[in-house]
Coordinates of C-alpha atoms and ligand atoms in Angstrom, one line a residue:
Chain A
M1 CA 114.1 273.4 88.8
T2 CA 116.9 271.7 87.2
T3 CA 120.7 272.5 87.9
P4 CA 122.0 274.2 84.7
M5 CA 124.5 273.1 82.9
V6 CA 126.7 276.0 83.0
K7 CA 126.3 278.8 85.4
A8 CA 128.6 281.6 85.5
E9 CA 128.3 284.3 88.3
E10 CA 130.5 287.6 88.3
V11 CA 133.6 285.8 86.1
Y12 CA 136.6 287.7 85.8
K13 CA 139.6 287.0 83.6
S14 CA 142.7 288.8 82.8
F15 CA 146.1 288.1 81.2
G16 CA 148.7 290.4 82.7
S17 CA 147.3 293.9 82.9
L18 CA 144.7 293.4 80.1
E19 CA 141.2 292.7 81.2
V20 CA 139.5 289.8 79.2
L21 CA 136.7 289.0 81.2
Q22 CA 134.9 291.7 83.1
G23 CA 131.9 290.4 85.3
I24 CA 130.2 287.4 82.9
N25 CA 127.1 286.2 83.9
L26 CA 125.0 283.3 82.0
E27 CA 123.4 280.4 82.6
V28 CA 122.8 277.3 80.1
A29 CA 119.7 274.8 80.8
P30 CA 120.4 270.9 79.9
G31 CA 119.5 270.2 76.2
E32 CA 120.0 274.1 75.1
V33 CA 122.2 275.9 72.7
T34 CA 123.6 278.9 73.5
C35 CA 125.1 281.0 70.6
M36 CA 128.1 283.5 71.3
I37 CA 128.6 286.5 69.0
G38 CA 130.9 289.4 69.1
P39 CA 133.4 291.0 68.0
S40 CA 137.3 289.7 67.4
G41 CA 138.9 290.0 71.0
S42 CA 135.5 290.2 73.0
G43 CA 136.9 287.4 75.3
K44 CA 134.6 284.3 73.9
S45 CA 137.4 282.1 73.0
T46 CA 138.5 282.4 76.7
F47 CA 135.2 282.3 78.2
L48 CA 134.7 278.7 76.6
R49 CA 138.3 277.7 77.9
L50 CA 137.5 278.8 81.5
I51 CA 134.7 276.2 81.0
N52 CA 136.8 273.2 80.8
H53 CA 139.5 274.7 82.8
L54 CA 142.0 275.2 80.4
E55 CA 142.6 278.7 81.4
K56 CA 141.8 279.5 85.4
L57 CA 139.4 282.4 86.2
D58 CA 140.5 285.3 88.6
A59 CA 137.2 286.0 90.2
G60 CA 133.7 285.0 90.1
R61 CA 132.6 281.4 89.9
L62 CA 131.4 279.2 87.4
W63 CA 130.0 275.9 87.5
V64 CA 129.4 272.9 85.2
D65 CA 126.2 270.6 86.2
G66 CA 126.2 272.0 89.5
E67 CA 129.8 271.5 90.6
L68 CA 132.5 274.2 90.6
V69 CA 135.1 274.2 87.9
G70 CA 138.7 273.5 89.0
Y71 CA 137.6 274.1 92.6
R72 CA 136.2 272.5 95.8
E73 CA 134.3 274.4 98.3
K74 CA 134.5 273.4 102.1
N75 CA 134.0 275.9 104.7
H76 CA 133.8 278.7 102.8
R77 CA 137.8 278.1 101.3
L78 CA 138.3 277.0 98.0
Y79 CA 140.4 273.8 97.4
E80 CA 142.2 273.5 93.9
L81 CA 141.2 270.0 92.4
K82 CA 143.7 267.7 91.7
D83 CA 145.1 267.1 87.9
R84 CA 143.5 263.9 87.9
E85 CA 139.9 265.0 89.2
I86 CA 139.9 268.1 86.5
C87 CA 141.1 265.7 83.8
A88 CA 137.7 263.4 85.0
K89 CA 135.6 266.6 84.6
R90 CA 137.0 267.7 81.3
S91 CA 136.6 264.3 79.6
E92 CA 132.6 265.1 80.5
I93 CA 132.9 268.2 78.4
A94 CA 133.9 268.1 74.6
M95 CA 135.4 270.9 72.9
V96 CA 135.7 271.5 69.2
F97 CA 138.3 274.2 67.7
Q98 CA 138.3 276.8 65.2
R99 CA 141.2 274.7 63.4
F100 CA 140.1 271.2 63.9
N101 CA 143.0 270.0 65.9
L102 CA 142.9 266.4 65.0
F103 CA 145.9 264.5 65.8
P104 CA 147.8 264.0 62.5
H105 CA 149.7 261.2 63.1
L106 CA 146.8 258.9 63.9
S107 CA 143.9 257.8 61.3
V108 CA 140.5 259.0 61.5
L109 CA 139.4 255.9 63.6
D110 CA 142.1 256.3 65.9
N111 CA 141.4 259.9 66.4
V112 CA 138.2 259.2 67.4
T113 CA 139.2 256.0 69.5
I114 CA 141.7 257.2 71.2
G115 CA 139.9 259.5 73.8
P116 CA 137.6 256.4 74.9
I117 CA 140.4 253.9 75.2
K118 CA 143.0 255.9 76.7
V119 CA 140.6 257.7 79.2
K120 CA 137.4 256.1 79.3
R121 CA 139.0 252.7 79.4
Q122 CA 136.8 251.3 77.1
S123 CA 137.7 248.2 75.3
A124 CA 139.3 248.5 71.7
N125 CA 136.3 246.8 70.0
E126 CA 133.7 248.5 71.8
A127 CA 135.5 252.0 70.8
K128 CA 135.9 251.0 67.4
D129 CA 132.2 249.9 66.7
R130 CA 130.9 253.4 68.6
A131 CA 133.5 255.3 66.3
A132 CA 132.3 253.7 63.3
E133 CA 128.6 254.7 64.4
L134 CA 129.8 258.0 65.0
L135 CA 131.5 258.4 61.7
Q136 CA 128.4 257.4 59.9
R137 CA 126.4 259.8 61.8
V138 CA 128.7 262.7 60.4
G139 CA 128.8 260.8 56.9
L140 CA 132.5 260.0 56.8
S141 CA 132.1 256.3 57.1
D142 CA 134.5 255.9 54.0
K143 CA 137.3 257.6 55.5
I144 CA 137.9 255.6 58.9
G145 CA 141.6 254.7 57.5
A146 CA 142.3 257.9 56.3
Y147 CA 144.9 260.5 57.8
P148 CA 143.6 264.1 58.7
N149 CA 145.8 265.4 56.5
Q150 CA 144.1 263.6 53.3
L151 CA 141.1 265.2 54.3
S152 CA 139.2 268.3 53.3
G153 CA 138.5 271.1 56.0
G154 CA 135.0 270.2 56.2
Q155 CA 135.7 266.6 56.8
Q156 CA 138.4 266.9 59.3
Q157 CA 135.6 269.3 61.4
R158 CA 133.4 266.7 61.2
V159 CA 135.8 264.0 62.5
A160 CA 136.9 266.2 64.9
I161 CA 132.8 266.4 65.8
A162 CA 132.9 263.0 65.8
R163 CA 135.9 262.3 68.1
A164 CA 134.1 264.7 70.9
L165 CA 131.2 262.6 70.8
A166 CA 133.0 259.3 71.4
M167 CA 133.3 261.0 74.9
E168 CA 129.7 260.7 75.4
P169 CA 130.0 264.4 76.8
K170 CA 127.2 266.2 78.6
L171 CA 128.3 269.3 77.6
M172 CA 129.6 270.7 74.0
L173 CA 131.8 273.8 73.4
F174 CA 132.4 274.8 69.9
D175 CA 134.8 277.5 69.4
E176 CA 134.5 279.2 65.6
P177 CA 134.0 275.4 64.4
T178 CA 133.5 276.9 60.7
S179 CA 135.6 280.0 60.6
A180 CA 138.8 278.2 59.0
L181 CA 136.3 276.6 56.3
D182 CA 136.1 277.7 52.9
P183 CA 132.5 279.1 52.3
E184 CA 131.3 275.9 50.2
L185 CA 132.6 273.8 53.2
V186 CA 130.5 275.4 56.2
G187 CA 127.3 273.8 55.5
E188 CA 128.3 270.2 55.9
V189 CA 129.4 271.3 59.3
L190 CA 126.5 273.3 60.4
D191 CA 124.1 270.2 59.2
A192 CA 126.1 268.2 61.9
M193 CA 125.7 270.3 64.7
H194 CA 122.1 271.0 63.8
A195 CA 121.4 267.5 64.0
L196 CA 123.6 267.5 67.2
A197 CA 121.4 269.7 68.8
D198 CA 118.3 268.6 67.4
S199 CA 119.1 265.2 69.0
G200 CA 119.2 267.3 72.7
M201 CA 122.9 268.3 73.3
T202 CA 124.0 270.8 75.7
M203 CA 125.7 273.2 73.5
V204 CA 127.8 276.5 73.6
V205 CA 128.5 277.8 70.3
V206 CA 130.8 280.9 69.2
T207 CA 129.9 281.7 65.9
H208 CA 129.7 284.1 63.2
E209 CA 127.1 282.2 61.3
M210 CA 124.0 283.9 62.1
G211 CA 121.8 281.8 60.3
F212 CA 123.0 279.2 62.6
A213 CA 122.3 281.4 65.8
R214 CA 118.8 282.2 64.4
E215 CA 117.7 278.6 63.5
V216 CA 119.0 276.5 66.2
G217 CA 120.2 279.0 69.0
D218 CA 117.7 278.8 71.6
T219 CA 119.9 282.0 72.9
V220 CA 122.0 284.3 71.8
V221 CA 124.7 286.1 73.8
F222 CA 126.1 288.9 72.5
M223 CA 130.0 289.8 74.2
D224 CA 131.7 293.3 74.0
G225 CA 135.0 294.4 75.8
G226 CA 134.8 291.2 77.9
R227 CA 131.0 291.6 78.9
I228 CA 127.5 290.6 78.0
V229 CA 125.9 293.1 76.4
E230 CA 122.8 291.7 75.3
A231 CA 121.2 288.2 75.7
G232 CA 117.9 286.7 75.0
K233 CA 116.1 284.8 72.2
P234 CA 117.7 284.7 68.7
R235 CA 114.8 286.4 67.1
D236 CA 114.9 289.6 70.0
V237 CA 118.6 289.7 69.7
L238 CA 119.4 289.2 65.9
V239 CA 116.1 291.1 64.6
H240 CA 115.5 293.8 66.9
P241 CA 118.7 294.4 68.8
Q242 CA 118.4 297.1 71.5
N243 CA 121.9 297.7 72.1
E244 CA 123.8 300.4 69.9
R245 CA 127.3 298.4 69.8
L246 CA 125.0 295.2 68.6
K247 CA 123.1 297.2 66.0
N248 CA 126.6 298.1 64.7
F249 CA 128.4 294.9 65.1
L250 CA 125.1 293.1 63.1
S251 CA 125.2 295.7 60.2
K252 CA 128.8 294.5 59.4
V253 CA 128.6 290.9 59.7
L254 CA 125.0 290.7 58.1
Chain B
M1 CA 143.1 286.1 7.0
S2 CA 142.3 283.4 9.6
T3 CA 141.8 279.6 8.2
S4 CA 140.7 276.7 10.4
S5 CA 144.1 275.1 10.1
E6 CA 145.9 278.4 11.5
S7 CA 145.4 278.6 15.7
G8 CA 147.0 281.7 16.9
P9 CA 146.1 283.1 20.2
N10 CA 143.1 284.9 19.2
S11 CA 141.6 282.0 17.3
E12 CA 138.1 281.6 18.5
T13 CA 138.4 277.6 17.7
H14 CA 139.2 275.0 20.1
S15 CA 140.8 271.9 18.3
A16 CA 140.3 268.8 20.5
T17 CA 143.9 267.7 19.7
K18 CA 146.7 268.5 22.1
P19 CA 149.4 270.9 20.8
E20 CA 152.6 268.9 19.6
I21 CA 155.0 268.3 22.5
I22 CA 158.1 270.9 22.9
K23 CA 161.1 269.8 21.2
A24 CA 163.7 272.2 21.8
V25 CA 167.4 272.6 21.6
P26 CA 168.9 272.3 25.3
V27 CA 171.3 275.1 26.6
R28 CA 174.8 273.6 26.3
H29 CA 176.9 273.8 29.3
P30 CA 180.7 273.6 28.3
G31 CA 182.0 274.6 31.9
R32 CA 180.3 271.2 33.3
W33 CA 182.1 268.9 30.8
V34 CA 185.5 270.4 31.5
A35 CA 185.1 270.6 35.5
G36 CA 184.1 266.8 35.0
A37 CA 187.1 266.1 32.8
V38 CA 188.9 267.1 35.2
L39 CA 187.6 265.3 38.0
L40 CA 188.0 262.4 36.3
V41 CA 191.5 262.7 35.8
L42 CA 191.9 263.4 39.6
V43 CA 189.8 259.8 40.0
A44 CA 192.2 257.8 37.9
M45 CA 195.2 259.7 39.4
A46 CA 193.9 258.7 43.0
V47 CA 192.8 255.0 42.0
H48 CA 196.3 254.5 40.6
T49 CA 198.1 255.2 43.5
L50 CA 196.0 253.6 45.5
V51 CA 195.8 250.0 43.6
F52 CA 198.5 249.8 41.1
S53 CA 201.4 251.6 42.5
Q54 CA 204.2 249.4 43.9
T55 CA 205.8 249.7 47.1
Q56 CA 208.7 252.3 47.4
I57 CA 210.3 250.3 50.6
P58 CA 213.5 248.7 49.5
G59 CA 213.6 244.8 49.1
Q60 CA 209.9 244.3 49.4
R61 CA 207.2 243.9 46.7
G62 CA 203.5 244.5 46.4
S63 CA 201.0 247.5 46.2
R64 CA 202.2 250.8 47.9
F65 CA 199.2 250.5 50.3
G66 CA 200.0 247.0 51.6
W67 CA 196.1 245.8 50.5
S68 CA 196.9 242.0 51.1
V69 CA 197.8 243.4 55.2
V70 CA 194.6 245.1 54.8
R71 CA 192.8 241.8 53.8
E72 CA 194.6 239.7 56.5
Y73 CA 193.5 241.9 59.1
L74 CA 189.6 243.0 57.9
F75 CA 188.2 239.9 59.5
S76 CA 191.0 238.6 62.2
S77 CA 188.9 237.8 65.1
L78 CA 190.8 240.5 67.2
V79 CA 189.2 243.2 64.8
V80 CA 186.0 241.7 64.5
K81 CA 185.9 241.7 68.4
G82 CA 186.9 245.5 68.5
A83 CA 184.1 246.3 66.0
E84 CA 181.6 244.3 68.3
I85 CA 182.7 246.4 71.1
T86 CA 182.6 249.6 69.3
L87 CA 178.6 248.7 68.2
E88 CA 178.4 247.8 72.1
L89 CA 179.4 251.2 73.1
T90 CA 177.4 252.8 70.6
V91 CA 174.2 251.4 71.1
V92 CA 174.1 251.0 75.2
S93 CA 175.1 254.6 75.3
M94 CA 172.6 255.9 72.3
L95 CA 169.9 254.2 73.8
A96 CA 170.9 255.6 77.6
G97 CA 171.3 259.3 76.1
V98 CA 167.9 258.9 74.5
L99 CA 166.1 257.9 77.7
L100 CA 168.2 260.5 79.4
G101 CA 167.4 263.4 76.8
V102 CA 163.8 262.7 76.5
L103 CA 163.7 263.0 80.5
V104 CA 165.6 266.4 80.6
A105 CA 163.8 267.9 77.8
V106 CA 160.5 267.2 79.8
M107 CA 162.2 268.5 83.0
R108 CA 163.5 271.2 81.0
L109 CA 159.9 272.1 80.0
S110 CA 158.5 271.5 83.5
K111 CA 156.5 274.4 85.4
S112 CA 158.8 274.1 88.7
R113 CA 161.7 276.1 88.4
M114 CA 163.8 273.7 90.6
I115 CA 163.3 270.9 88.1
S116 CA 163.8 272.9 84.8
G117 CA 166.8 274.4 86.6
V118 CA 168.5 270.9 87.4
A119 CA 167.9 269.8 84.0
W120 CA 169.6 273.1 82.6
F121 CA 172.4 272.6 85.0
Y122 CA 173.0 269.3 83.8
A123 CA 172.9 270.0 80.0
W124 CA 175.3 273.0 80.7
I125 CA 178.1 271.0 82.5
F126 CA 178.1 268.2 79.8
R127 CA 177.8 270.1 76.8
G128 CA 180.5 272.3 78.1
T129 CA 183.3 270.2 78.8
P130 CA 185.0 267.9 76.4
V131 CA 184.0 264.2 75.9
L132 CA 187.6 263.0 76.1
V133 CA 188.0 265.0 79.7
Q134 CA 184.5 263.4 80.7
I135 CA 186.2 259.6 79.9
Y136 CA 188.8 260.1 81.8
F137 CA 186.9 261.7 85.0
W138 CA 184.4 258.5 84.8
F139 CA 187.3 256.2 84.7
F140 CA 189.6 257.9 87.6
I141 CA 186.6 258.6 89.6
A142 CA 186.7 255.3 91.5
A143 CA 189.8 256.4 93.1
L144 CA 187.8 259.0 94.8
Y145 CA 184.8 256.6 95.5
P146 CA 185.9 253.3 96.0
H147 CA 182.9 252.3 97.4
I148 CA 179.4 253.8 97.0
T149 CA 176.8 252.6 100.0
L150 CA 173.2 252.7 99.6
G151 CA 171.2 253.8 102.6
I152 CA 169.5 256.8 104.4
P153 CA 171.1 259.8 103.6
F154 CA 173.5 260.6 106.8
G155 CA 172.0 257.4 108.1
P156 CA 172.5 253.7 108.4
S157 CA 173.3 252.2 104.9
F158 CA 172.4 249.0 103.6
V159 CA 174.7 248.0 100.7
T160 CA 178.2 248.8 99.8
I161 CA 179.2 248.4 95.9
N162 CA 182.7 248.2 95.6
L163 CA 183.3 250.7 92.4
N164 CA 186.6 249.8 91.2
S165 CA 185.3 246.4 90.5
V166 CA 182.1 247.4 88.9
L167 CA 183.4 250.4 87.1
G168 CA 185.5 248.9 84.5
A169 CA 187.1 250.9 81.7
F170 CA 184.1 249.5 79.4
W171 CA 181.7 251.1 81.7
A172 CA 183.4 254.0 82.6
A173 CA 183.4 254.8 78.9
T174 CA 179.5 254.3 78.6
L175 CA 178.6 256.4 81.5
A176 CA 180.7 259.5 80.2
L177 CA 179.3 258.9 76.3
S178 CA 175.8 258.3 77.9
L179 CA 175.9 261.5 80.2
N180 CA 177.4 263.6 77.1
E181 CA 174.9 262.1 74.6
G182 CA 172.0 262.9 77.3
A183 CA 172.8 266.6 77.1
Y184 CA 173.1 267.0 73.3
M185 CA 169.4 264.7 73.0
S186 CA 168.0 266.7 75.7
E187 CA 168.0 269.8 73.2
I188 CA 167.2 268.2 70.5
V189 CA 164.2 266.6 72.1
R190 CA 163.2 269.8 73.3
A191 CA 163.3 271.6 70.2
G192 CA 161.1 268.6 68.8
I193 CA 158.2 268.9 71.7
I194 CA 158.3 272.9 71.4
S195 CA 157.6 272.4 67.6
V196 CA 154.6 270.6 68.2
D197 CA 151.6 273.0 67.8
E198 CA 149.9 274.0 71.1
G199 CA 146.2 273.0 69.6
Q200 CA 147.4 269.6 70.0
V201 CA 147.9 269.7 73.7
E202 CA 144.6 271.3 74.3
A203 CA 142.9 269.1 71.8
A204 CA 144.4 265.8 74.3
Q205 CA 143.2 268.0 77.6
S206 CA 140.0 268.4 76.3
L207 CA 139.7 264.4 75.6
G208 CA 140.8 264.3 79.7
M209 CA 144.2 263.2 78.9
R210 CA 146.7 263.8 81.8
R211 CA 149.8 265.6 80.8
G212 CA 151.8 262.8 80.7
M213 CA 149.7 260.6 78.3
A214 CA 149.4 263.8 76.2
L215 CA 153.0 264.1 76.2
R216 CA 153.5 260.1 75.4
R217 CA 150.4 259.9 72.8
I218 CA 150.0 262.7 71.3
V219 CA 153.1 265.3 71.5
L220 CA 156.2 263.2 71.2
P221 CA 155.0 261.0 68.2
Q222 CA 154.5 263.9 66.4
A223 CA 157.9 265.8 67.7
M224 CA 159.4 262.2 66.6
R225 CA 159.7 263.7 63.0
L226 CA 162.0 266.7 64.1
I227 CA 163.6 264.9 66.8
L228 CA 164.9 261.5 64.5
P229 CA 167.0 263.3 61.7
P230 CA 169.7 264.9 64.4
T231 CA 169.5 261.8 66.4
G232 CA 170.5 259.6 63.2
N233 CA 173.3 262.0 62.9
E234 CA 174.0 261.7 66.8
T235 CA 174.1 257.9 66.3
I236 CA 176.5 257.9 63.5
S237 CA 178.8 260.3 65.3
M238 CA 178.9 258.3 68.3
L239 CA 179.9 255.6 66.4
K240 CA 183.2 257.4 65.7
T241 CA 183.2 259.3 68.9
S242 CA 183.2 256.2 70.6
S243 CA 186.7 255.6 69.5
L244 CA 188.0 258.0 72.0
A245 CA 187.2 255.0 74.7
S246 CA 190.4 253.8 73.5
V247 CA 192.4 256.1 75.6
I248 CA 191.3 254.2 78.9
A249 CA 192.0 251.0 77.0
V250 CA 188.8 250.0 76.0
N251 CA 188.9 247.2 73.5
E252 CA 187.2 248.8 70.7
L253 CA 187.9 249.1 67.1
T254 CA 190.8 252.0 67.5
H255 CA 192.3 250.8 70.3
V256 CA 192.4 246.8 68.6
A257 CA 193.7 248.6 65.5
N258 CA 196.6 250.6 67.3
N259 CA 197.5 247.7 69.1
I260 CA 198.1 245.3 66.4
S261 CA 199.9 248.2 64.7
A262 CA 201.7 248.8 67.3
Q263 CA 203.6 245.3 67.2
N264 CA 203.6 245.1 63.4
Y265 CA 204.2 248.7 62.5
K266 CA 201.6 248.3 59.6
T267 CA 200.0 251.8 60.8
I268 CA 198.2 252.8 57.6
Q269 CA 197.0 249.1 56.5
L270 CA 195.2 249.2 60.3
L271 CA 193.5 252.5 60.2
I272 CA 192.3 251.5 56.7
V273 CA 191.2 248.6 58.4
A274 CA 189.3 250.5 61.1
S275 CA 188.1 253.2 58.7
I276 CA 186.4 250.1 56.5
W277 CA 184.6 248.9 59.9
Y278 CA 183.4 252.4 60.8
L279 CA 182.4 253.1 57.0
A280 CA 180.4 249.7 57.0
M281 CA 178.7 250.3 60.4
T282 CA 177.6 254.0 59.5
T283 CA 176.4 252.9 56.1
V284 CA 174.1 250.3 57.9
L285 CA 173.2 253.0 60.3
S286 CA 172.3 255.5 57.5
I287 CA 170.0 253.1 55.9
G288 CA 168.2 252.2 58.9
Q289 CA 167.5 255.7 59.6
Y290 CA 165.7 256.4 56.4
Y291 CA 162.9 253.7 57.2
V292 CA 162.9 254.8 60.5
E293 CA 162.4 258.2 59.5
R294 CA 160.1 257.0 56.7
H295 CA 157.9 255.4 59.4
F296 CA 157.2 258.3 61.6
A297 CA 156.4 260.5 58.3
R298 CA 152.8 259.2 58.7
G299 CA 150.5 261.9 58.9
A300 CA 152.8 264.4 58.0
T301 CA 153.1 264.0 54.3
R302 CA 150.3 263.2 52.0
A303 CA 152.0 260.0 50.4
L304 CA 154.9 258.5 51.7
P305 CA 158.3 259.0 49.9
P306 CA 158.9 255.5 47.9
T307 CA 161.6 253.5 49.5
P308 CA 164.2 252.9 47.1
L309 CA 162.8 249.3 45.6
Q310 CA 159.6 250.8 45.2
R311 CA 161.4 253.8 43.2
L312 CA 162.9 251.1 41.5
K313 CA 159.7 249.2 40.4
R314 CA 158.2 252.1 39.3
N315 CA 160.9 253.3 37.0
L316 CA 161.0 249.8 35.1
R317 CA 157.0 250.3 35.0
Y318 CA 157.5 253.8 33.4
V319 CA 160.0 253.0 30.8
R320 CA 157.9 250.0 29.4
P321 CA 154.8 251.6 28.2
Q322 CA 157.3 254.9 26.7
N323 CA 159.1 251.8 24.5
H324 CA 155.4 250.8 23.5
Q325 CA 154.3 254.3 22.5
A326 CA 157.6 254.6 20.5
A327 CA 156.8 251.3 18.5
H328 CA 153.4 252.3 17.6
P329 CA 153.0 256.4 17.0
Ligands
LIG401 N1 147.3 283.0 76.7 C1 146.7 284.7 76.4 N2 147.6 285.5 77.1 C2 147.4 286.6 76.8 N3 146.7 287.1 75.8 C3 145.4 286.5 76.0 C4 145.7 285.1 75.9 N4 144.6 284.3 75.1 C5 144.0 285.6 74.8 N5 144.4 286.6 75.3 C6 143.8 287.9 74.9 O1 142.5 288.0 75.0 C7 141.8 288.9 74.4 C8 140.4 287.9 74.3 O2 140.8 287.1 73.4 P1 139.5 285.7 73.1 O3 140.3 284.9 72.0 O4 139.1 285.6 74.0 O5 138.9 286.8 71.8 P2 137.5 286.3 70.8 O6 136.5 286.7 71.4 O7 137.7 284.4 70.8 O8 138.2 286.8 69.6 P3 137.9 286.0 68.2 O9 137.1 286.4 67.7 O10 139.3 286.8 67.3 O11 138.7 284.5 68.4 C9 142.6 289.1 73.1 O12 142.9 290.5 73.3 C10 143.6 288.1 73.4 O13 144.9 288.7 72.8
LIG402 MG1 138.5 283.1 69.3

């Protein structure tokens, strides 16, 4: 049995008195694509942010690749990790945001190389060659010297994917990567993600694109009210939903 | 009714030729002409009294403003030296002030209450008291602490510094101006940092960057765009505020001008001399500011605004084809 890439056990998180996550249990196997769907405010983004420790969880346990997120356990006690250790772990998990979050003051090339050069201490030449290769993979070779605000939303998001890939992550998190895009630009980003999934990348994708979830997802997870209400094969969850809330949700989005 | 030559709003035919360029009679603005004329007269009067009117002092000749005296002192070695010292005061205090400002701004944003509290206290003190008072304070502090010793607190000491000899008037003024500037700059830098989208820090953290690196590589360069214009203003203002150092006899421009006029009684002329230098220096700084801001606008605007030189070239390029067209309709 291989260690799961992500494993969540009774994960709780609240902001003040607002209980956003109320006992999440989930396993993502290496190479698998897990799609998370659910209504707004159900805690999908919060869960993704817990995985790379942008937020701290309140209760439960969360592992990435067999290691606890944010803590070290010794003699049944948890010790907070040092800032340096947390950053090192984050560098192995890539995140793609709804609003791209490219660095506007850096060219496309510098956006892609800054992580490898500054965090992974690659040589500038090595990082540049690799960036050129990745940008070609997402179809943006001709935009290498452009600045982010000279690109369309779809192009920006593909640069963000290349930036994420440049870190050679073992896990990629996508938070509604196509929600901020015009309809005609969604396809190019989904295609890039599809190719990524085919290459064997482990992905957790929060999305409202049911077609993508059905085609590419190995597992589809439906969240509502801070809980996972239904999970399983895309066919089962999307085509033959059991839960009333899921049926209701699907009738609205499809 | 419709013929092919008529094209009303309902006409179905789309002619391939562009409609005639609109040539309308522009609205007249008589008020502007009157105001312009009044201003012109006022300017003429000012030029007349400044340049052509003669001195009223009996037994003397020359222009009322004594431009020959101004010319005599404008490049005199004392005045030039004073301008140099003014520039030194400004540059050193500004550099120190900016560094201090960044440090204090980051401290203000620290999660530690202790650290942000100290930063707040610093800004409170140095923004809340007059610069003039601060200049006097650092000048006379040597009277309170003639010797400073470095060592273990309440324990043995290693080095003793004679503050009287180190903290001369120039450095007392620089210290005062720097600390004062640091307090103002910290607010400017803080506003710039806060303006940067949180998603930028998250994206940087997701790449595994540590807080310091994210601040240096991602946040500050973007904050620069907001920080720079007020910093330019601060620099120009510092150039003039540095004249306060004359109260502790630092030989900067204003002090030099005062000293000279105390001997020859040409007060107005030497004030003009000093003003010309201040104006020249602020002008140079403003031009520098324009280019620095342009540099940091990268990525914020799609196309950089043209430099004055580029604008001139482009205008020349526009003029030519228009003439060309006019010649061949
Ligand atoms: N930093 C925060 N502080 C306070 N409340 C927060 C914070 N982050 C999220 N929340 C709240 O937690 C709840 C869940 O937010 P989350 O972003 O995880 O939802 P989501 O499922 O991603 O929704 P959406 O589909 O709209 O993105 C929301 O009610 C939100 O207002
Ligand atoms: Mg969300």
